[in-house]
Coordinates of C-alpha atoms and ligand atoms in Angstrom, one line a residue:
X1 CA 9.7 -3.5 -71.1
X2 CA 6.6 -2.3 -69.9
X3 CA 6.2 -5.6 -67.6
X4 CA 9.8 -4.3 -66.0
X5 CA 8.0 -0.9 -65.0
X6 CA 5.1 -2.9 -63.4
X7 CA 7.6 -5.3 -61.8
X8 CA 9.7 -2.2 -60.2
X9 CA 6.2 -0.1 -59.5
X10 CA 4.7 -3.0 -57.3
X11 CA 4.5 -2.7 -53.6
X12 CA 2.6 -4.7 -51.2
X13 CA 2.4 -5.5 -47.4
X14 CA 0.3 -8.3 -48.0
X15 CA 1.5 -12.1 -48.6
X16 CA -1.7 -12.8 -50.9
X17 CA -1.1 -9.9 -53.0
X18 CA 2.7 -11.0 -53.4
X19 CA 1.9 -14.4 -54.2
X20 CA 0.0 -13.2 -56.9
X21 CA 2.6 -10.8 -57.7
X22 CA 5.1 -14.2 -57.9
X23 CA 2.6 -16.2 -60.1
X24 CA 2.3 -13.8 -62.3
X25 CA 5.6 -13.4 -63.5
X26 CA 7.7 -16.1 -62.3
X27 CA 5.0 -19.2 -62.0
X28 CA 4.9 -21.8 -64.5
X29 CA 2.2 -20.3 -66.8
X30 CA 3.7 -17.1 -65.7
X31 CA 4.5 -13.6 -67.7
X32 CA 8.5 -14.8 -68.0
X33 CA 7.7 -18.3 -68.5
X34 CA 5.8 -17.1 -71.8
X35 CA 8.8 -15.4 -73.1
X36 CA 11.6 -17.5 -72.8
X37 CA 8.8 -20.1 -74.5
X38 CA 8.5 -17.2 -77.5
X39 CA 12.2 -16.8 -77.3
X40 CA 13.0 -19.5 -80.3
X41 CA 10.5 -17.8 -82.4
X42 CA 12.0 -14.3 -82.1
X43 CA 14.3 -13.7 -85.2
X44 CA 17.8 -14.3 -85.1
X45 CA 19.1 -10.6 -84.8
X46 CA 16.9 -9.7 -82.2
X47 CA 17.4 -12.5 -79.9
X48 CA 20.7 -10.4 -78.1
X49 CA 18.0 -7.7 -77.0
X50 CA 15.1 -10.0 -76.4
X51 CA 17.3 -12.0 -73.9
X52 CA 18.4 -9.2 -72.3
X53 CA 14.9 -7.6 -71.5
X54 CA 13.3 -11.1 -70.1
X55 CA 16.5 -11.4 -68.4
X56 CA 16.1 -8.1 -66.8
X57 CA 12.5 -8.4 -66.0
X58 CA 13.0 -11.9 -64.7
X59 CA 15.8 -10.0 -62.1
X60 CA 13.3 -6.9 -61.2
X61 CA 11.1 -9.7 -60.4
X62 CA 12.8 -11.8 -58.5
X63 CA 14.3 -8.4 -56.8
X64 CA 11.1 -7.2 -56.0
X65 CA 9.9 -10.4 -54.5
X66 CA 13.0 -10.9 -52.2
X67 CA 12.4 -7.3 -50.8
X68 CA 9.2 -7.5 -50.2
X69 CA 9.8 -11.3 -48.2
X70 CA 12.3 -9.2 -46.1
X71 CA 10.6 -6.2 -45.3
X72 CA 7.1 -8.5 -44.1
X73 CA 9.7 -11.1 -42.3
X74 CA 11.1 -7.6 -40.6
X75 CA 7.8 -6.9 -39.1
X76 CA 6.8 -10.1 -37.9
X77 CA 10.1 -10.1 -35.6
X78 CA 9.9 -6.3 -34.4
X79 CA 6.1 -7.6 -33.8
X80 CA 7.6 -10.3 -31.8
X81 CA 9.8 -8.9 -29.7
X82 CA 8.1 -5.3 -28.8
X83 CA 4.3 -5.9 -29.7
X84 CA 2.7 -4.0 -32.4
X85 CA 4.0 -0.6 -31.2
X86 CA 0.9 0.9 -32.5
X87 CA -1.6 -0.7 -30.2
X88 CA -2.5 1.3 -26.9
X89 CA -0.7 0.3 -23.6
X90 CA -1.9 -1.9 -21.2
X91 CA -2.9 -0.7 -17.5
X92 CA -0.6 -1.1 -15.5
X93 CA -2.0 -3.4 -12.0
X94 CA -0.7 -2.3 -8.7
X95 CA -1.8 -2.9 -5.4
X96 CA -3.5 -0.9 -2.5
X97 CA -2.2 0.1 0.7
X98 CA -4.3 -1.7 3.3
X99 CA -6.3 1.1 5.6
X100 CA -4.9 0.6 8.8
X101 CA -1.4 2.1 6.7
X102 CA -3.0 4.4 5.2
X103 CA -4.3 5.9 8.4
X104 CA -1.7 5.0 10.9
X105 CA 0.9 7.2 8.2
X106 CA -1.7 10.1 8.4
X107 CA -1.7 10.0 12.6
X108 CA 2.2 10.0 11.9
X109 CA 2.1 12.9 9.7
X110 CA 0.3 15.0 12.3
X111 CA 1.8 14.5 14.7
X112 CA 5.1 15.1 13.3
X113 CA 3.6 18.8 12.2
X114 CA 3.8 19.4 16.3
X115 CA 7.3 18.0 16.6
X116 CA 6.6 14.1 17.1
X117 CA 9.1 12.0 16.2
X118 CA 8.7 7.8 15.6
X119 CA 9.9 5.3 17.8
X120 CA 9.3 1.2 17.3
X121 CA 10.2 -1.6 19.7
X122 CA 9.4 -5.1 19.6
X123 CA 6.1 -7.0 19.7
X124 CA 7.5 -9.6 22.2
X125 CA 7.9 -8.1 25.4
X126 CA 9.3 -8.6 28.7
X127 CA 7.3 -8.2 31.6
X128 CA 9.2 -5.1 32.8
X129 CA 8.4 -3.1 29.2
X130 CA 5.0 -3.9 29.3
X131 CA 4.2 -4.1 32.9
X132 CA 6.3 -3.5 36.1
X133 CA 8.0 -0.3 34.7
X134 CA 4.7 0.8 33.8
X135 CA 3.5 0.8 37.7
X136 CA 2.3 -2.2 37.0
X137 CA 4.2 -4.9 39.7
X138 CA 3.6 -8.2 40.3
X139 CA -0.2 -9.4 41.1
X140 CA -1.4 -5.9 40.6
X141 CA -5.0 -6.5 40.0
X142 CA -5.2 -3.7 37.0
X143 CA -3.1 -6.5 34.7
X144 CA -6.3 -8.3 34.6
X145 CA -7.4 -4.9 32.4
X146 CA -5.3 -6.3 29.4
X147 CA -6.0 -10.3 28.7
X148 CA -2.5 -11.1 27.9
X149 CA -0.9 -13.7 25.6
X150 CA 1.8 -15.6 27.5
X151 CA 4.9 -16.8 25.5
X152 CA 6.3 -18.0 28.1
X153 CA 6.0 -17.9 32.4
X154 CA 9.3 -17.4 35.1
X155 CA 10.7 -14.9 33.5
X156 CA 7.5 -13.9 31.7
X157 CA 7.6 -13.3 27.9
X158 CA 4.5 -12.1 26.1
X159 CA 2.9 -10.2 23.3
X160 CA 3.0 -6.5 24.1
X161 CA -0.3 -5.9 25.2
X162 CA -0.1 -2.1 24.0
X163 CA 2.8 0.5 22.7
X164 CA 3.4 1.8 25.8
X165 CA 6.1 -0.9 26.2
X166 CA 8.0 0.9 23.1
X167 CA 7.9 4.7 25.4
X168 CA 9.5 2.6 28.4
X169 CA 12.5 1.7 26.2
X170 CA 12.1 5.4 24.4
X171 CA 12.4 6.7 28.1
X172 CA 15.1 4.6 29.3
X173 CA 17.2 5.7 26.1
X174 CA 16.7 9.2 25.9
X175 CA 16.9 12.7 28.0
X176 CA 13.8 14.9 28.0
X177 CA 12.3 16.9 26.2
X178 CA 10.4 13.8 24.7
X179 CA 8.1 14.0 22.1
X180 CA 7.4 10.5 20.4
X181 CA 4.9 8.7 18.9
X182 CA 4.7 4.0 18.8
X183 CA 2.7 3.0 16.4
X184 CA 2.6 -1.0 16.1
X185 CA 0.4 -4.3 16.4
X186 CA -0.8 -4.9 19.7
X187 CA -2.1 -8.3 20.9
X188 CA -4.9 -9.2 23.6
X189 CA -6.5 -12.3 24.6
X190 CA -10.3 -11.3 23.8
X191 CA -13.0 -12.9 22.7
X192 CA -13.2 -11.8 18.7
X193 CA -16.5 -9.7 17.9
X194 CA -17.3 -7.0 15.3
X195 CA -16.3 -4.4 17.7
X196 CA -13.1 -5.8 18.8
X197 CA -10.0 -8.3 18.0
X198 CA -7.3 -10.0 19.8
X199 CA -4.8 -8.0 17.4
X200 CA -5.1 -4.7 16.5
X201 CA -2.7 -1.7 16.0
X202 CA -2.3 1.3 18.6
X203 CA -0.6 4.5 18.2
X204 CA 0.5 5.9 21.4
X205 CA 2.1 9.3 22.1
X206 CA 4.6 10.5 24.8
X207 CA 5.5 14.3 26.0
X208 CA 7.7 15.0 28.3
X209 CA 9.1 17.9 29.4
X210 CA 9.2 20.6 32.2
X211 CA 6.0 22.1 33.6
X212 CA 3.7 20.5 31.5
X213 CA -0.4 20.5 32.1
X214 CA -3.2 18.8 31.0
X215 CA -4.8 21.6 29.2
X216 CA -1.4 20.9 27.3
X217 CA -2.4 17.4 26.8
X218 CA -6.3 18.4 25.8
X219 CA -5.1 20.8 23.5
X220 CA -2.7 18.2 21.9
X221 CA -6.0 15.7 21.2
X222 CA -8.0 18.5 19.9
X223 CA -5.8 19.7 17.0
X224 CA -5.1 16.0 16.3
X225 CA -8.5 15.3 16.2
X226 CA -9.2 18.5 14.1
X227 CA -6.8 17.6 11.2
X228 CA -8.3 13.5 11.3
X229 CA -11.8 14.1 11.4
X230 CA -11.9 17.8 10.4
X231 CA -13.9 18.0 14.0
X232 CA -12.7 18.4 16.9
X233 CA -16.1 17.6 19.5
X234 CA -13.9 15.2 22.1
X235 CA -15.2 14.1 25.7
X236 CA -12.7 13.2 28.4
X237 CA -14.2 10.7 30.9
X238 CA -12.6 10.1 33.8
X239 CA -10.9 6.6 33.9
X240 CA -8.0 4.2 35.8
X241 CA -5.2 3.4 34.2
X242 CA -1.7 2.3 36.6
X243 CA 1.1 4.2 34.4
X244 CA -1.2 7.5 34.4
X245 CA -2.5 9.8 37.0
X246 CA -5.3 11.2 36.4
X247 CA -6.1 9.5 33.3
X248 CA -8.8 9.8 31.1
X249 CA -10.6 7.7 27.8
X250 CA -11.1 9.9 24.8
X251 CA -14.1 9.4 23.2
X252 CA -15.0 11.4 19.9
X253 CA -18.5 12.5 18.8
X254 CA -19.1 11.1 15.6
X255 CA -22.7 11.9 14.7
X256 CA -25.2 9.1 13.4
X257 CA -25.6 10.0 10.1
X258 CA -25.2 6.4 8.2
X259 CA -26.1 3.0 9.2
X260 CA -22.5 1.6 10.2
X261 CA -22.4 4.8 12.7
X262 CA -25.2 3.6 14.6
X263 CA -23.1 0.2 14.6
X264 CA -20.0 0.9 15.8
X265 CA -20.9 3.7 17.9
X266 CA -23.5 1.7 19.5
X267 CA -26.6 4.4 18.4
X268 CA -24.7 6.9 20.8
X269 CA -22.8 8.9 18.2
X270 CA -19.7 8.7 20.9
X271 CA -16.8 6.5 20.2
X272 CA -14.0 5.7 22.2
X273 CA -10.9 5.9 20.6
X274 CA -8.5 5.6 23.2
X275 CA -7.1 6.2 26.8
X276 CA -4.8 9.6 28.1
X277 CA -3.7 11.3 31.5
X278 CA -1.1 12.5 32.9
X279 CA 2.5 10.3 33.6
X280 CA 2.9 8.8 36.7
X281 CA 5.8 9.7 38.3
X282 CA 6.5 6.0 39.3
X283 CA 6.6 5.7 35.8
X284 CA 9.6 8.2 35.2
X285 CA 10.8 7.0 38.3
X286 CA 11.4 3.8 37.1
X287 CA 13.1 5.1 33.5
X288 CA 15.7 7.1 35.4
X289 CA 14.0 10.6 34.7
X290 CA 13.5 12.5 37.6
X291 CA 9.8 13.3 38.2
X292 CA 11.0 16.6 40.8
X293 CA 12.5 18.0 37.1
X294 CA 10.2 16.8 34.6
X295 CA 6.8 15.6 34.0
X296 CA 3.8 14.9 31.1
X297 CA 1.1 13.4 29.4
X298 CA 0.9 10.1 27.2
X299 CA -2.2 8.9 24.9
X300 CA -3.0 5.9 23.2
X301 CA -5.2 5.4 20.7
X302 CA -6.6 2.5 18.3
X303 CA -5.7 2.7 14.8
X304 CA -8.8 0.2 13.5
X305 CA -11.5 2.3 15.6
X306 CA -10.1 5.3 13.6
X307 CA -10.3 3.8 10.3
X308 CA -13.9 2.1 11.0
X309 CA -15.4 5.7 11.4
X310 CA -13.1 7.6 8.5
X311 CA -14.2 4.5 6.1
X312 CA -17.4 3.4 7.5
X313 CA -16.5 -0.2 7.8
X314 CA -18.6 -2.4 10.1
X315 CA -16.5 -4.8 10.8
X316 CA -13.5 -4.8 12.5
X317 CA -12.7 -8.4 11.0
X318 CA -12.3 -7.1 7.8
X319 CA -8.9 -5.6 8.4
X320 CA -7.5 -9.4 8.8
X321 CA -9.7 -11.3 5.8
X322 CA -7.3 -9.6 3.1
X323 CA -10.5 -10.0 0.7
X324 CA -8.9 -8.7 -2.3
X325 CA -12.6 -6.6 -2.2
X326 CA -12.6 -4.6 0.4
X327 CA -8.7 -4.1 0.1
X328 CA -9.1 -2.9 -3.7
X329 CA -11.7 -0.5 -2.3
X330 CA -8.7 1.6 -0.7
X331 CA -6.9 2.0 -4.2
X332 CA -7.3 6.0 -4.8
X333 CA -6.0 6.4 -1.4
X334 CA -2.6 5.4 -1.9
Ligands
LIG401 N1 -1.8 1.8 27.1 C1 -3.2 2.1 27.2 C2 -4.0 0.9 26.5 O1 -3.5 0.2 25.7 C3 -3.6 3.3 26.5 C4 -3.0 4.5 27.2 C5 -1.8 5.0 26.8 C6 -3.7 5.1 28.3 C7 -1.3 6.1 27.4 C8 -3.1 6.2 28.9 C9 -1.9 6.7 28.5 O2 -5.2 0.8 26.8

């Protein structure tokens, strides 16, 4: 009787300790195995109760053994199918935004604060997007500015050479007031250095509206430079380009403060980060807006220079290697 307490006391989670637990009492040289071996000893009128307790202690045993195979064959499956619910998770791995994104979004995002909306257009261009509407015609010896990829000659296809071919078709499409920014991939036949690339990505705004002025346009590339850099020390130099009259580049002062400064700013602490002026009226001409009514300013400006000077990155090259170590670098930014 006392072996049937013990039988119906013992727990385990362990297969050793329940293996001992089965020798014990139902192995061959086990507890019951004893019994039933005293049982033709045990005097005739006691035999009834005898059998019943080694009968009852043989079921508690085998009872307790069955339940305890269940509950550990229980735990190996839930431990199969969900883990051991008690161990800590695993990290999550996701990926980074690449830094032109990251910074082309953040040019969106200001510029939308003054009323900018997004316009896209396609990276293979006809000759009148990228060029002839843009005061551009035929043999005009500025197209030599922009080294461009030919697709194909007579009619000319090519790789847009900047976004501006996106505001021609934004033009064409829509009344004034326009205000709209072209961000994309741009593509020019250069030679490939650590300063420049034969792809890179512009952003390139477009105002235009009645009565506006250049200070209008100035004051536009100050607060966006402002909220970028958290500076706002621009130069305007007086520059060429056909679609805008008078046009400008925009260079930003930067400072020297680190090594890669000196390198992409060529130890001048200025860096040019793109080209402005004034729309030429050919230009609306040529999109059906009448240049009497309306007129304005456009900018374009180079995503990677941007990010080389936010990021200190040396290299222009790097934004097309897609080394996972420089891209895993940009992970707390996204
Ligand atoms: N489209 C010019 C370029 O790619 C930049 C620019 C845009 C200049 C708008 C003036 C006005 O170089």
């Amino acid at each position: 009787k006392e072996y049937i307490g013990e039988a119906e006391a013992f727990s385990t989670e362990n297969k050793e300790e329940l293996e001992a637990f089965r020798i014990k009492f139902l192995g061959k040289k086990g507890v019951l195995n004893d019994f039933f071996a005293e049982f033709k000893n045990v005097p005739n009128e006691q035999k009834k109760e005898f059998g019943q307790v080694i009968n009852a202690l043989k079921t508690a045993a085998e009872d307790k053994v069955k339940s305890i195979v269940e509950a550990l064959e229980n735990k190996e499956e839930t431990k199969g199918v969900f883990g051991d619910l008690t161990r800590a998770a695993e990290p999550v791995l996701i990926g980074s935004r690449h830094p032109i994104s990251i910074v082309k979004n953040q040019i969106i995002d200001i510029f939308a604060n003054i009323g900018f909306n997004v316009s896209e257009g396609p990276e293979i261009e006809d000759d009148w997007h990228n060029f002839t509407a843009l005061n551009l015609p035929e043999y005009h010896p500025a197209r030599d500015m922009q080294d461009t990829f030919f697709i194909q000659t007579n009619p000319d296809v090519l790789l847009r050479t900047h976004t501006s071919s996106v505001q021609v078709r934004y033009m064409e499409n829509h009344k004034p007031p326009i205000r709209t920014i072209s961000p994309g991939r741009v593509f020019r036949n250069e030679a490939i250095s650590s300063r420049s690339h034969c792809i890179f990505h512009q952003v390139e705004g477009l105002y235009i509206d009645k009565d506006v002025s250049f200070a209008d346009l100035k004051q536009t590339l100050l607060y966006f430079t402002k909220e970028m850099f958290g500076k706002s020390k621009i130069r305007l130099r007086p520059s060429y380009f056909p679609f805008t009259e008078p046009s400008a580049e925009i260079d930003i002062y930067w400072g020297l403060k680190t090594e890669t400064d000196y390198r992409i700013t060529k130890g001048t602490g200025w860096l040019e980060i793109g080209g402005c002026g004034m729309v030429d009226p050919n230009v609306l001409k040529n999109c059906d807006i009448n240049p009497d009514e309306y007129n304005g300013f456009a900018f374009g400006m180079g995503v990677e220079r941007i990010a080389m000077l936010l990021y200190q990155i040396g290299d222009i090259r790097m934004f097309y290697e897609n080394d996972v170590r420089f891209l895993e670098q940009f992970k707390s930014s996204i």
